[in-house]
mmCIF file with all atom_site columns, C-alpha atoms and ligand atoms in Angstrom:
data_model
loop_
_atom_site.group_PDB
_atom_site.id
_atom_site.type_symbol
_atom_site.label_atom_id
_atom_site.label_alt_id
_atom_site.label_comp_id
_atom_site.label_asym_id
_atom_site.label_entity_id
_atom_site.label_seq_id
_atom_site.pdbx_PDB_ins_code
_atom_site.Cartn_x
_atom_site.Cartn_y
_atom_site.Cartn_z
_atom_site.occupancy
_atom_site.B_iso_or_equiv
_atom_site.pdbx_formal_charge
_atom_site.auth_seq_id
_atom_site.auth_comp_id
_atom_site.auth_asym_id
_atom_site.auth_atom_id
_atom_site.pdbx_PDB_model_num
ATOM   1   C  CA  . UNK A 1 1   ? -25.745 103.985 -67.261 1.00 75.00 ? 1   UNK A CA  1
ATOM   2   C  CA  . UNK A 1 2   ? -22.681 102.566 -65.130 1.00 86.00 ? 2   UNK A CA  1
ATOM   3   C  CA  . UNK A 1 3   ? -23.218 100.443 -62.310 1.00 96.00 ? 3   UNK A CA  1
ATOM   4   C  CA  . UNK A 1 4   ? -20.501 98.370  -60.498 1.00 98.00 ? 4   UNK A CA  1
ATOM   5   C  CA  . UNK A 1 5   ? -20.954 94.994  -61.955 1.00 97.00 ? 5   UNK A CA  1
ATOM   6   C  CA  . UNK A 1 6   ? -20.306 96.402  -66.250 1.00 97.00 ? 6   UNK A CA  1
ATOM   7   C  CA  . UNK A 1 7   ? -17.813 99.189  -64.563 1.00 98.00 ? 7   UNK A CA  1
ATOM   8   C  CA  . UNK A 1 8   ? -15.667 95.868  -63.350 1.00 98.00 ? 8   UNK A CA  1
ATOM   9   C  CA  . UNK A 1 9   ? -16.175 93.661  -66.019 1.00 98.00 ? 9   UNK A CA  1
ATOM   10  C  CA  . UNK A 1 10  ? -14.852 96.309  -68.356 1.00 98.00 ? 10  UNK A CA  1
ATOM   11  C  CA  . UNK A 1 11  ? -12.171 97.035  -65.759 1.00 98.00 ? 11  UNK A CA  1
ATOM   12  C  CA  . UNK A 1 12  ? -10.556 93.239  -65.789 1.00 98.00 ? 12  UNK A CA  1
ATOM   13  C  CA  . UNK A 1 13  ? -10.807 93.064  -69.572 1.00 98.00 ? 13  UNK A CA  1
ATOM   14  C  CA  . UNK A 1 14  ? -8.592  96.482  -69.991 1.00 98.00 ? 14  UNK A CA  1
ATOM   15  C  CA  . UNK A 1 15  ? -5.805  96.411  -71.732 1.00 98.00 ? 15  UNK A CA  1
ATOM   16  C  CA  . UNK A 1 16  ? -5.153  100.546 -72.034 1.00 98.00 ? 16  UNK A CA  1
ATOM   17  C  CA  . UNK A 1 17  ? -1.660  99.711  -71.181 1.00 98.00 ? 17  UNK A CA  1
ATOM   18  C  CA  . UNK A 1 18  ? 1.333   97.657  -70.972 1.00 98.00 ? 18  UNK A CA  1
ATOM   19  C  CA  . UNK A 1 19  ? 0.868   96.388  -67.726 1.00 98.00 ? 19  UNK A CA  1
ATOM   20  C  CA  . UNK A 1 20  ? -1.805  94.301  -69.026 1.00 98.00 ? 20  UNK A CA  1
ATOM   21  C  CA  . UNK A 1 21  ? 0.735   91.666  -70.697 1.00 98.00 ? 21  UNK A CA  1
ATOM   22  C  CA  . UNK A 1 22  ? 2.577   90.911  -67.215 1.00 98.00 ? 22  UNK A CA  1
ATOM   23  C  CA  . UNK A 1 23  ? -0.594  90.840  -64.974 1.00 98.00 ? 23  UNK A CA  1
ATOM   24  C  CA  . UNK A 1 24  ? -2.013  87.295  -63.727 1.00 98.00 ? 24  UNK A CA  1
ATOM   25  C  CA  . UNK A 1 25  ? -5.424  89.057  -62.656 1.00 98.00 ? 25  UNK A CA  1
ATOM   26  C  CA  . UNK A 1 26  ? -6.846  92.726  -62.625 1.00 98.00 ? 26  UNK A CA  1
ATOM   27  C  CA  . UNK A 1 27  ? -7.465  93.992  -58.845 1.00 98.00 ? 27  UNK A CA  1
ATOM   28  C  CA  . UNK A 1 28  ? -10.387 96.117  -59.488 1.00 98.00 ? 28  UNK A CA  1
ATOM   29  C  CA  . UNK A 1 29  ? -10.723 96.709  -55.762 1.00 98.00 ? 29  UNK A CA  1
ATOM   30  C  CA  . UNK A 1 30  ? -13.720 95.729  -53.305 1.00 97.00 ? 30  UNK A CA  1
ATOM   31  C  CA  . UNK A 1 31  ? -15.340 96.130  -49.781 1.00 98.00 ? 31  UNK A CA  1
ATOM   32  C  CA  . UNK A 1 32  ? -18.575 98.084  -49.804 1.00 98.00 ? 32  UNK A CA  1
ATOM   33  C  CA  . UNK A 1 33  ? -19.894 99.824  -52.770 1.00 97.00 ? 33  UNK A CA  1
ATOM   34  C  CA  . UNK A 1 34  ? -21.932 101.514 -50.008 1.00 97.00 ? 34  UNK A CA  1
ATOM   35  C  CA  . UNK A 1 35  ? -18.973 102.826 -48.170 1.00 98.00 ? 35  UNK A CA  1
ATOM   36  C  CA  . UNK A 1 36  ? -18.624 106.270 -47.367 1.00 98.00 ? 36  UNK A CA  1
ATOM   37  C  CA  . UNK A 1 37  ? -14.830 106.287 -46.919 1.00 98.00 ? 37  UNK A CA  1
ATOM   38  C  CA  . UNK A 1 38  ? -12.455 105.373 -50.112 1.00 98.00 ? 38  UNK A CA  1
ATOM   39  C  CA  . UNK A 1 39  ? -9.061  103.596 -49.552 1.00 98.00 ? 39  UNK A CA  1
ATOM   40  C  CA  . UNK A 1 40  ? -6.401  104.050 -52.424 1.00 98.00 ? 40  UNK A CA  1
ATOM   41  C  CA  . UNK A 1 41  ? -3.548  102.739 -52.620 1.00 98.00 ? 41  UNK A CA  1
ATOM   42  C  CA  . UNK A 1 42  ? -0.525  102.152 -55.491 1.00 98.00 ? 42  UNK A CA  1
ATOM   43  C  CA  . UNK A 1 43  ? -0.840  99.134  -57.743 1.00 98.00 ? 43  UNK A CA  1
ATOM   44  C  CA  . UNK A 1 44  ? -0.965  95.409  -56.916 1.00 98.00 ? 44  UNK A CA  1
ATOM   45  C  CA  . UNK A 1 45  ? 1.991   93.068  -55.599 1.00 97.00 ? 45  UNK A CA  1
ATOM   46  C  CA  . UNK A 1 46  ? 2.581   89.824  -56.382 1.00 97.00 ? 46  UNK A CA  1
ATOM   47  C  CA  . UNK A 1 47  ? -0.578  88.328  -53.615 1.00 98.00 ? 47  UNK A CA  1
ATOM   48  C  CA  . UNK A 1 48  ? -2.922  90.656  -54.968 1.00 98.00 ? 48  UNK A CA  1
ATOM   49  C  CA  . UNK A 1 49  ? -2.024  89.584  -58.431 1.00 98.00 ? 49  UNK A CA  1
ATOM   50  C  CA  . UNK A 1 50  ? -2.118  85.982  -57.716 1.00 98.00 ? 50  UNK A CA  1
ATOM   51  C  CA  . UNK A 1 51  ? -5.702  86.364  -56.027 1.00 98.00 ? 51  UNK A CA  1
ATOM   52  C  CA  . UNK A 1 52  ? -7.340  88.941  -57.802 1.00 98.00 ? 52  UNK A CA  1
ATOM   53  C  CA  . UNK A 1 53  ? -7.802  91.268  -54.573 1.00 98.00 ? 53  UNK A CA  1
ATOM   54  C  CA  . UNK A 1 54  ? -6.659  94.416  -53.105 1.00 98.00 ? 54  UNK A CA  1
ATOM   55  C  CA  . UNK A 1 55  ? -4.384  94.630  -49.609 1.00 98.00 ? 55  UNK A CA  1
ATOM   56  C  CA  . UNK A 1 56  ? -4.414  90.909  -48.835 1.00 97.00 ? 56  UNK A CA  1
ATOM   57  C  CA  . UNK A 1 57  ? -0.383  90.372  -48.602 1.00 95.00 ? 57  UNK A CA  1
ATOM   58  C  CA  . UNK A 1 58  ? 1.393   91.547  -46.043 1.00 96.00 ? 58  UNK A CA  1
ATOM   59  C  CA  . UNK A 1 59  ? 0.818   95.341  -46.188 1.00 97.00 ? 59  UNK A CA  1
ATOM   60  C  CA  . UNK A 1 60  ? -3.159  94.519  -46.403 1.00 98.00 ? 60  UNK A CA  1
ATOM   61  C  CA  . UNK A 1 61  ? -2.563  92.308  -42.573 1.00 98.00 ? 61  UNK A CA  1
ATOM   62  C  CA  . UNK A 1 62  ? -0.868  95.798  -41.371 1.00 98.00 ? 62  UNK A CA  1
ATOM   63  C  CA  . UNK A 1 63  ? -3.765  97.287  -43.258 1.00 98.00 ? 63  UNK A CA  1
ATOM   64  C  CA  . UNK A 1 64  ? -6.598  95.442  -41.218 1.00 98.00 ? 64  UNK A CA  1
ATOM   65  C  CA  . UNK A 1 65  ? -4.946  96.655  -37.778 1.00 98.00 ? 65  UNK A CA  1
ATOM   66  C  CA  . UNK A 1 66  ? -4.291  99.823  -39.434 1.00 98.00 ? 66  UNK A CA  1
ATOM   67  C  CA  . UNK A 1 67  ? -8.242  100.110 -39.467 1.00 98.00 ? 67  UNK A CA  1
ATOM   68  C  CA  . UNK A 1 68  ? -9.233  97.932  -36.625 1.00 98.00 ? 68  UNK A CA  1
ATOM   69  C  CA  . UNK A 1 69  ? -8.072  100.683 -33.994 1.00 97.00 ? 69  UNK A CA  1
ATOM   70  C  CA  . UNK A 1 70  ? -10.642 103.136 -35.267 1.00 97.00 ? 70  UNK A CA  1
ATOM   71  C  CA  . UNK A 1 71  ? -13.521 100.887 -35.687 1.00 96.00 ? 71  UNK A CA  1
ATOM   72  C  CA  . UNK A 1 72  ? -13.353 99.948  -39.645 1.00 98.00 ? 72  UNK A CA  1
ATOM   73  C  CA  . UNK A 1 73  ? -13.208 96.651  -41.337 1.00 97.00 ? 73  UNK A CA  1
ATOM   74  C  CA  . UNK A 1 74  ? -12.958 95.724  -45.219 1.00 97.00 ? 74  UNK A CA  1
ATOM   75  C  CA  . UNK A 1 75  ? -16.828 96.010  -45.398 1.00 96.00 ? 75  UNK A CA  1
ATOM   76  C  CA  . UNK A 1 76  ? -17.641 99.127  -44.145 1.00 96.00 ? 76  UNK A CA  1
ATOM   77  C  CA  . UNK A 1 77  ? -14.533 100.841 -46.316 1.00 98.00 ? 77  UNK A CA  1
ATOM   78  C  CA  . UNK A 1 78  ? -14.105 100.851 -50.177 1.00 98.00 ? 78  UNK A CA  1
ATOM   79  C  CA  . UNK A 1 79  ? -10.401 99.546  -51.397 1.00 98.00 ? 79  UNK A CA  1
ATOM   80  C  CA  . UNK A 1 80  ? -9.069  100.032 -54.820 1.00 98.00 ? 80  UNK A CA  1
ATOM   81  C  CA  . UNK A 1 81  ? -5.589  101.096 -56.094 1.00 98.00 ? 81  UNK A CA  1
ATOM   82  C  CA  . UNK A 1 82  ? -4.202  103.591 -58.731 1.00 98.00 ? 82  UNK A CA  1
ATOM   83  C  CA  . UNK A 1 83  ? -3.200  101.201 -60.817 1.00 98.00 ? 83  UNK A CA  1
ATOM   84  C  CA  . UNK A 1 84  ? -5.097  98.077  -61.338 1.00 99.00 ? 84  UNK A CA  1
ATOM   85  C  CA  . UNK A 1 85  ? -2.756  95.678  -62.527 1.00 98.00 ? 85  UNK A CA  1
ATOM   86  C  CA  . UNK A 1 86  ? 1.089   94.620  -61.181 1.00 98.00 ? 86  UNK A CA  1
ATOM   87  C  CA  . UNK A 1 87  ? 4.110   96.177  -61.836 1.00 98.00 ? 87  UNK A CA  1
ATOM   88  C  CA  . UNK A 1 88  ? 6.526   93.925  -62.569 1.00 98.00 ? 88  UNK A CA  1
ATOM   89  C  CA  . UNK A 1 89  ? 8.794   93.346  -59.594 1.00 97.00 ? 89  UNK A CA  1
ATOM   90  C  CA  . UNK A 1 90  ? 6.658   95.830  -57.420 1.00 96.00 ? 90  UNK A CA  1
ATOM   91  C  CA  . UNK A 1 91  ? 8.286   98.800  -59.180 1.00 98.00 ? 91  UNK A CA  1
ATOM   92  C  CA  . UNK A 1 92  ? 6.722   102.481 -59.182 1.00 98.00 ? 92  UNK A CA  1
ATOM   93  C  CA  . UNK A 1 93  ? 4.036   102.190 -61.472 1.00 98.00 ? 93  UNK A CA  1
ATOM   94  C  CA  . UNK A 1 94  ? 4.840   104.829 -64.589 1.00 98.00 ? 94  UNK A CA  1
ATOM   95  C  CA  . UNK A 1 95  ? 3.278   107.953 -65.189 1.00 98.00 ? 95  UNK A CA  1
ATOM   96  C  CA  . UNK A 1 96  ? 1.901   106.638 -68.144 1.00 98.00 ? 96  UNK A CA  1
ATOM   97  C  CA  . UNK A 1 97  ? 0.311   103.810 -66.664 1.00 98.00 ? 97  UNK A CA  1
ATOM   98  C  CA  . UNK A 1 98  ? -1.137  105.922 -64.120 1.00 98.00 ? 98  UNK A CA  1
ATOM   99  C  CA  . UNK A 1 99  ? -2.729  108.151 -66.226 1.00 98.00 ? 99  UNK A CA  1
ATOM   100 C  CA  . UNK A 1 100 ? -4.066  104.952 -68.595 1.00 98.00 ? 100 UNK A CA  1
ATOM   101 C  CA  . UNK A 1 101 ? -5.673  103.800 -65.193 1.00 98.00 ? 101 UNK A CA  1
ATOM   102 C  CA  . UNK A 1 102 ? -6.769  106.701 -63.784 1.00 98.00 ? 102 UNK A CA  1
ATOM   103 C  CA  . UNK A 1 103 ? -10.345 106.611 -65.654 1.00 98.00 ? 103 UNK A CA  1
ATOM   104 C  CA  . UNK A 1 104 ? -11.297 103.159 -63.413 1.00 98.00 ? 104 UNK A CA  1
ATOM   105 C  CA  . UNK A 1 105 ? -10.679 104.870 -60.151 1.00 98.00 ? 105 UNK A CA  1
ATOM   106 C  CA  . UNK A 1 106 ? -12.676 108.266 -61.403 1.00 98.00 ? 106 UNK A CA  1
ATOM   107 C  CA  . UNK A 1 107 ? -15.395 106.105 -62.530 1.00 98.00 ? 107 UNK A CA  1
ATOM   108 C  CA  . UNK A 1 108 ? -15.150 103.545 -59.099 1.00 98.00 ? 108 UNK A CA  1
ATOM   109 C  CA  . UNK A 1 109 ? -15.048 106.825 -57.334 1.00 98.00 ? 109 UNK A CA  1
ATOM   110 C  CA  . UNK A 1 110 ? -17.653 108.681 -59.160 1.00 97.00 ? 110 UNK A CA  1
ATOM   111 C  CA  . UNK A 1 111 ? -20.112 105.656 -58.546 1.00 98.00 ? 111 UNK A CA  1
ATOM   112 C  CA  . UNK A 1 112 ? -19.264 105.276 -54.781 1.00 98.00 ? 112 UNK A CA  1
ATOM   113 C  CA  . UNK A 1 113 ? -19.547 109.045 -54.140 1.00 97.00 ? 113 UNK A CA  1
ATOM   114 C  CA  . UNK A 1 114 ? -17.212 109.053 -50.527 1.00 98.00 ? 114 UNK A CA  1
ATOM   115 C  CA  . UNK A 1 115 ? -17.177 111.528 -47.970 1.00 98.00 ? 115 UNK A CA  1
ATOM   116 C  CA  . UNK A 1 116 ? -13.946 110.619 -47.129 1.00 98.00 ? 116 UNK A CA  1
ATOM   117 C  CA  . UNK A 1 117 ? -10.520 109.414 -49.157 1.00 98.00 ? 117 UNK A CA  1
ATOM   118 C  CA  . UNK A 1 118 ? -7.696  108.062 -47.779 1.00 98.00 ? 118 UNK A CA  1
ATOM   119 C  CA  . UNK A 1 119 ? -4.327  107.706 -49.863 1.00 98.00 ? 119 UNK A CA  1
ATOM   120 C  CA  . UNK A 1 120 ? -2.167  105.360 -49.022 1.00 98.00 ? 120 UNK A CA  1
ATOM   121 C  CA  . UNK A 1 121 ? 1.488   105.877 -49.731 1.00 98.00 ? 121 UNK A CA  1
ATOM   122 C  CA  . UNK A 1 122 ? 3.401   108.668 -51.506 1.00 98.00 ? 122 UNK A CA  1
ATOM   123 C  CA  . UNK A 1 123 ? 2.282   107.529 -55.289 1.00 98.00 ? 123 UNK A CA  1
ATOM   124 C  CA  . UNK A 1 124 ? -1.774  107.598 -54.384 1.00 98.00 ? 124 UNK A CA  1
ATOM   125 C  CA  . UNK A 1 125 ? -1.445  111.105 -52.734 1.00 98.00 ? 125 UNK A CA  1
ATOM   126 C  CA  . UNK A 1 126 ? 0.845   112.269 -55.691 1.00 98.00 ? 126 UNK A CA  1
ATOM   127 C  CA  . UNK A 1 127 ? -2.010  111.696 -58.070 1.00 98.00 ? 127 UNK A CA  1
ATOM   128 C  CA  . UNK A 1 128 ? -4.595  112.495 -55.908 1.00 98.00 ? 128 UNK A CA  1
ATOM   129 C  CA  . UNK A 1 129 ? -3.927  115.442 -54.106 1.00 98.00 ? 129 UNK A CA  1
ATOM   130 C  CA  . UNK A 1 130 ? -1.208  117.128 -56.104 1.00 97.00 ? 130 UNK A CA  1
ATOM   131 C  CA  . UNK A 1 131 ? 2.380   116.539 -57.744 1.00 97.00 ? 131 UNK A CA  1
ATOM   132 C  CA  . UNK A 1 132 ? 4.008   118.780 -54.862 1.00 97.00 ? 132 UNK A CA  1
ATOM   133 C  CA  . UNK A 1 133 ? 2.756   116.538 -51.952 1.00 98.00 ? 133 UNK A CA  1
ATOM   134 C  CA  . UNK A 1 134 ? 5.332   114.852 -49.609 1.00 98.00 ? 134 UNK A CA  1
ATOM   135 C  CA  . UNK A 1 135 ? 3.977   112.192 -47.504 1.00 98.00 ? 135 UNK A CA  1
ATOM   136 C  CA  . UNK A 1 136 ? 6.783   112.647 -44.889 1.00 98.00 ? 136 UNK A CA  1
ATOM   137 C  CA  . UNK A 1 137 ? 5.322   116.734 -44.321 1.00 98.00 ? 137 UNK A CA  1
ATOM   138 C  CA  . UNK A 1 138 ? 1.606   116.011 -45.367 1.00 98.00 ? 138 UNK A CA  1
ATOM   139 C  CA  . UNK A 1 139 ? 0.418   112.996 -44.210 1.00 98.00 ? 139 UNK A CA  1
ATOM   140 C  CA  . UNK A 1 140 ? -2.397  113.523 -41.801 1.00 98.00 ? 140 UNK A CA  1
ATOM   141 C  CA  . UNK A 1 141 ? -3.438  116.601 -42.986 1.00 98.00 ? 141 UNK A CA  1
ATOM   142 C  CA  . UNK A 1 142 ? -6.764  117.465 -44.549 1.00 98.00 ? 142 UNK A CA  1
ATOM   143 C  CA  . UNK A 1 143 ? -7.347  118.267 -47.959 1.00 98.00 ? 143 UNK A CA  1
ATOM   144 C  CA  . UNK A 1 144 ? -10.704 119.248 -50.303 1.00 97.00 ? 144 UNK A CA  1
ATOM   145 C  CA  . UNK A 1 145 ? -10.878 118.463 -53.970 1.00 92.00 ? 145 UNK A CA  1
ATOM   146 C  CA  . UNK A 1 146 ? -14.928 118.031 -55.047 1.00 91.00 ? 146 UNK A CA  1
ATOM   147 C  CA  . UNK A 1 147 ? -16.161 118.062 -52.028 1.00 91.00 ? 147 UNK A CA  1
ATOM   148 C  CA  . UNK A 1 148 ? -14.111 115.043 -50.747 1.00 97.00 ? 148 UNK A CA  1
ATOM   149 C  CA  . UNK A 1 149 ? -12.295 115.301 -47.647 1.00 98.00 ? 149 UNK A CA  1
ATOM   150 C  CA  . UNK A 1 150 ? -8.852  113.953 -48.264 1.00 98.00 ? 150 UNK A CA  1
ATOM   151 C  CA  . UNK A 1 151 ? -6.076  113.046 -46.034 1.00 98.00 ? 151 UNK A CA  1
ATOM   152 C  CA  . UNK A 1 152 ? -2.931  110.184 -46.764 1.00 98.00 ? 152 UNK A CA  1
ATOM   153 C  CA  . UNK A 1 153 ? -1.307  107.873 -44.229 1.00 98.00 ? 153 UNK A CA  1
ATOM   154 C  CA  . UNK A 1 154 ? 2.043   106.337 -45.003 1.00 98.00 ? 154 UNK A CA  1
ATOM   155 C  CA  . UNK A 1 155 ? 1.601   102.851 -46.616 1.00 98.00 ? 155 UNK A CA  1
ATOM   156 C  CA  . UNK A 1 156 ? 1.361   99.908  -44.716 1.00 98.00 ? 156 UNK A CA  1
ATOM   157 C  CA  . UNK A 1 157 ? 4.457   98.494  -46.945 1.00 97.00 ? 157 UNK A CA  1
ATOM   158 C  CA  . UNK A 1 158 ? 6.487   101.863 -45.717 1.00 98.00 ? 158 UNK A CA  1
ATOM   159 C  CA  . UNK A 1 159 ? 5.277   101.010 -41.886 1.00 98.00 ? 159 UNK A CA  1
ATOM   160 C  CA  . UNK A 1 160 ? 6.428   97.637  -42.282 1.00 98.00 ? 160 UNK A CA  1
ATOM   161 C  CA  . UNK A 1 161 ? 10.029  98.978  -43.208 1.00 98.00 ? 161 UNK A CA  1
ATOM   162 C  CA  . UNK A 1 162 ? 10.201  101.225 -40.764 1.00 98.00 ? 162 UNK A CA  1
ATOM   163 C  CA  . UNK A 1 163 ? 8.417   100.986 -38.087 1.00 97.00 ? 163 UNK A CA  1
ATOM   164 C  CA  . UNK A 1 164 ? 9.447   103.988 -36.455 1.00 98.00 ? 164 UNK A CA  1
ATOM   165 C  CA  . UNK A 1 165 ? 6.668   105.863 -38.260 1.00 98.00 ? 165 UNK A CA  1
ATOM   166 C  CA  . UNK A 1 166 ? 4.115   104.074 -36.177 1.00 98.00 ? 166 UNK A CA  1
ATOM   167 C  CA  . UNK A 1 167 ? 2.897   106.437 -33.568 1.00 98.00 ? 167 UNK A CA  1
ATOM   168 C  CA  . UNK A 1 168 ? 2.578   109.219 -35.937 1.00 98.00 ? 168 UNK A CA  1
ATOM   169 C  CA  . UNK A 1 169 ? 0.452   106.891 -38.213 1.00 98.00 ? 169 UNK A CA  1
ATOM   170 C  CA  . UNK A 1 170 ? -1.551  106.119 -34.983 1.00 98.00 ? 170 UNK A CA  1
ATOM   171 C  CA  . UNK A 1 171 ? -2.264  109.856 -34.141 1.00 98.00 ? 171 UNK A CA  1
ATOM   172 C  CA  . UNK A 1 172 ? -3.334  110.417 -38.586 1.00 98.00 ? 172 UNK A CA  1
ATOM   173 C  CA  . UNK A 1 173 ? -5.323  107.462 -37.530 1.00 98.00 ? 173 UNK A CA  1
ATOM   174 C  CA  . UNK A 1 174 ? -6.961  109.265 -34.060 1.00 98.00 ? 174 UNK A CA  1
ATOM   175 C  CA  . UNK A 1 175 ? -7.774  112.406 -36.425 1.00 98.00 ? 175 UNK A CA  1
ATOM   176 C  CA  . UNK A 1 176 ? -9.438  110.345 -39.640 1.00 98.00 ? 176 UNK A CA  1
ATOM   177 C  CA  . UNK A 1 177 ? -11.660 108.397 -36.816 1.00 98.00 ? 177 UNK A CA  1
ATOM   178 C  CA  . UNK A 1 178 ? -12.527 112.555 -35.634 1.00 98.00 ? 178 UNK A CA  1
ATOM   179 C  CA  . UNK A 1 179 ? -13.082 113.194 -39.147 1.00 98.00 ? 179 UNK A CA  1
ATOM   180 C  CA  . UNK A 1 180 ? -15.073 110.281 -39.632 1.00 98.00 ? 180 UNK A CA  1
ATOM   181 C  CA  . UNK A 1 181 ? -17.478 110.641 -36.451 1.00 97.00 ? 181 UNK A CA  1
ATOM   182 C  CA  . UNK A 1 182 ? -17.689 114.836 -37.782 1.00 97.00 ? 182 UNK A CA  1
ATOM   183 C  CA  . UNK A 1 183 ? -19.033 114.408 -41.293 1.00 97.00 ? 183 UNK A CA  1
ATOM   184 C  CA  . UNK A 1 184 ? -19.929 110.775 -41.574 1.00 96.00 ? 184 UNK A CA  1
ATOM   185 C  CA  . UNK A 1 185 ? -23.647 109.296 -41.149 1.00 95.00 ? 185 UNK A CA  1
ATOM   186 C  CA  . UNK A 1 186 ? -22.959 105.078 -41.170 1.00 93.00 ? 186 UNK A CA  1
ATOM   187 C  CA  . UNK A 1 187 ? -22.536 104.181 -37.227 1.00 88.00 ? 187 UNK A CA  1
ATOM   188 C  CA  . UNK A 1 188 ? -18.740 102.513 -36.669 1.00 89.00 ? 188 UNK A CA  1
ATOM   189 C  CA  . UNK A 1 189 ? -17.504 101.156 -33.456 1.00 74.00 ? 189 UNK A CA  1
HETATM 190 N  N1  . LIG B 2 .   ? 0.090   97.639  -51.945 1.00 68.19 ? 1   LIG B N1  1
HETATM 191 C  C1  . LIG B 2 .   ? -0.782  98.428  -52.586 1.00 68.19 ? 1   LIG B C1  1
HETATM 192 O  O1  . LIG B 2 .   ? -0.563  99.611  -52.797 1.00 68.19 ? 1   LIG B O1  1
HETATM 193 N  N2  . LIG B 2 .   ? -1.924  97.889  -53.010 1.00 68.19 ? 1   LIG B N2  1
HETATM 194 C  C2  . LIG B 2 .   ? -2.240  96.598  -52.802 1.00 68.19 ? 1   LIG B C2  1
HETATM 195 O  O2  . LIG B 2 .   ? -3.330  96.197  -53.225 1.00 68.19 ? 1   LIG B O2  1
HETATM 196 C  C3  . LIG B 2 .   ? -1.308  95.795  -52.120 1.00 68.19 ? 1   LIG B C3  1
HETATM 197 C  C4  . LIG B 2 .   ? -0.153  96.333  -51.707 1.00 68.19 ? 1   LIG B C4  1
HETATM 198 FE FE1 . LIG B 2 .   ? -5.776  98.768  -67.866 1.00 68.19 ? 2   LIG B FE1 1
HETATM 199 FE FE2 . LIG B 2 .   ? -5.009  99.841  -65.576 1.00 68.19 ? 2   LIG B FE2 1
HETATM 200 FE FE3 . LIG B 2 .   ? -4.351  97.337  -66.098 1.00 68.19 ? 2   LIG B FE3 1
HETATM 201 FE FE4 . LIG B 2 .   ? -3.181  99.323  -67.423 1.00 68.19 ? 2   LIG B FE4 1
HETATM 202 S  S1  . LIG B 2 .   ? -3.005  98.916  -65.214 1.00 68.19 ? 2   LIG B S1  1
HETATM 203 S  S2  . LIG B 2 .   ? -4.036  97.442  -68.316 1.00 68.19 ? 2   LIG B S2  1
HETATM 204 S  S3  . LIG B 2 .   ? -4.862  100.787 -67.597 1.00 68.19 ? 2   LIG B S3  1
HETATM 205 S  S4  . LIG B 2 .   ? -6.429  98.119  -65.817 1.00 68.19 ? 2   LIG B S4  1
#
């Protein structure tokens, strides 16, 4: 049987594809393996290769506001990304390297059993909710695959860039915390 600890052991010791030859460390992902909402994001840059953990550059400082305003923190969430290991120079992580690291997140997610996921950036909700989904139309709304509710939020990097996308990132934010408060059970602030 899978449990988290031989799940990420096997996880920093893949090498299903080429990305394994430029990585410094595998971000397997963390925060609660209790958590009933799932963060997903794209693939590592170069602090969360250096260090080994998810969100902890610049993006994952946005990202800690980001979930400050509707009560959340790293340990009552679950963060991983589609990819586990860096692109080299931050690039798009292939098709074919998504699909190699697809099975970590299906097992990750399979193990955590969410109520809620949250895709972060235009890559995660690609792969997640479906090939024809544009984050600049869909993000915000709701979605059901499994019986996961799923919704995407620009990424932090994208909000960074352009910050003009801020208040309608604050209202996705109003209607995940309404979500959240609708078909959660753990208590958040
Ligand atoms: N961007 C991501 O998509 N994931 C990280 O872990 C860091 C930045
Ligand atoms: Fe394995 Fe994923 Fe890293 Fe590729 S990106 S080597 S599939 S862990």
């Amino acid at each position: 049987m899978e449990n988290w600890d031989n799940l990420r052991e096997r996880c920093i010791n893949c090498t299903a594809c080429p990305l394994c030859e430029t990585r410094t460390n595998v971000v397997f992902g963390s925060g609660s393996t209790n958590a009933e909402i799932l963060f997903i994001g794209e693939g590592p840059g170069e602090q969360e290769d250096l260090k080994g953990e998810a969100f902890v550059g610049r993006a994952g400082k946005l990202l800690d506001d980001m979930l400050a305003i509707i009560g959340l923190n790293r340990s009552n969430i679950y963060i991983t990304n589609i990819v586990k290991c860096r692109p080299p120079k931050n690039r798009d992580p292939l098709n074919t390297e998504q699909e190699a690291c697809i099975k970590w997140l299906r097992k990750q997610t399979a193990l955590l059993k969410p109520k809620i996921i949250v895709c972060l950036g235009r890559i995660a909700a690609a792969r997640i909710i479906g090939p024809d989904f544009k984050i600049t139309r869909d993000h915000g709304k709701w979605y059901k695959a499994n019986e996961f509710s799923i919704m995407a939020l620009y990424h932090p990097s994208a909000l960074l860039r352009d910050p003009s996308k801020r208040p309608e990132t604050f209202l996705d934010l109003k209607e995940l915390k309404r979500k959240i408060k609708e078909i959660c059970t753990h208590t958040y602030n």
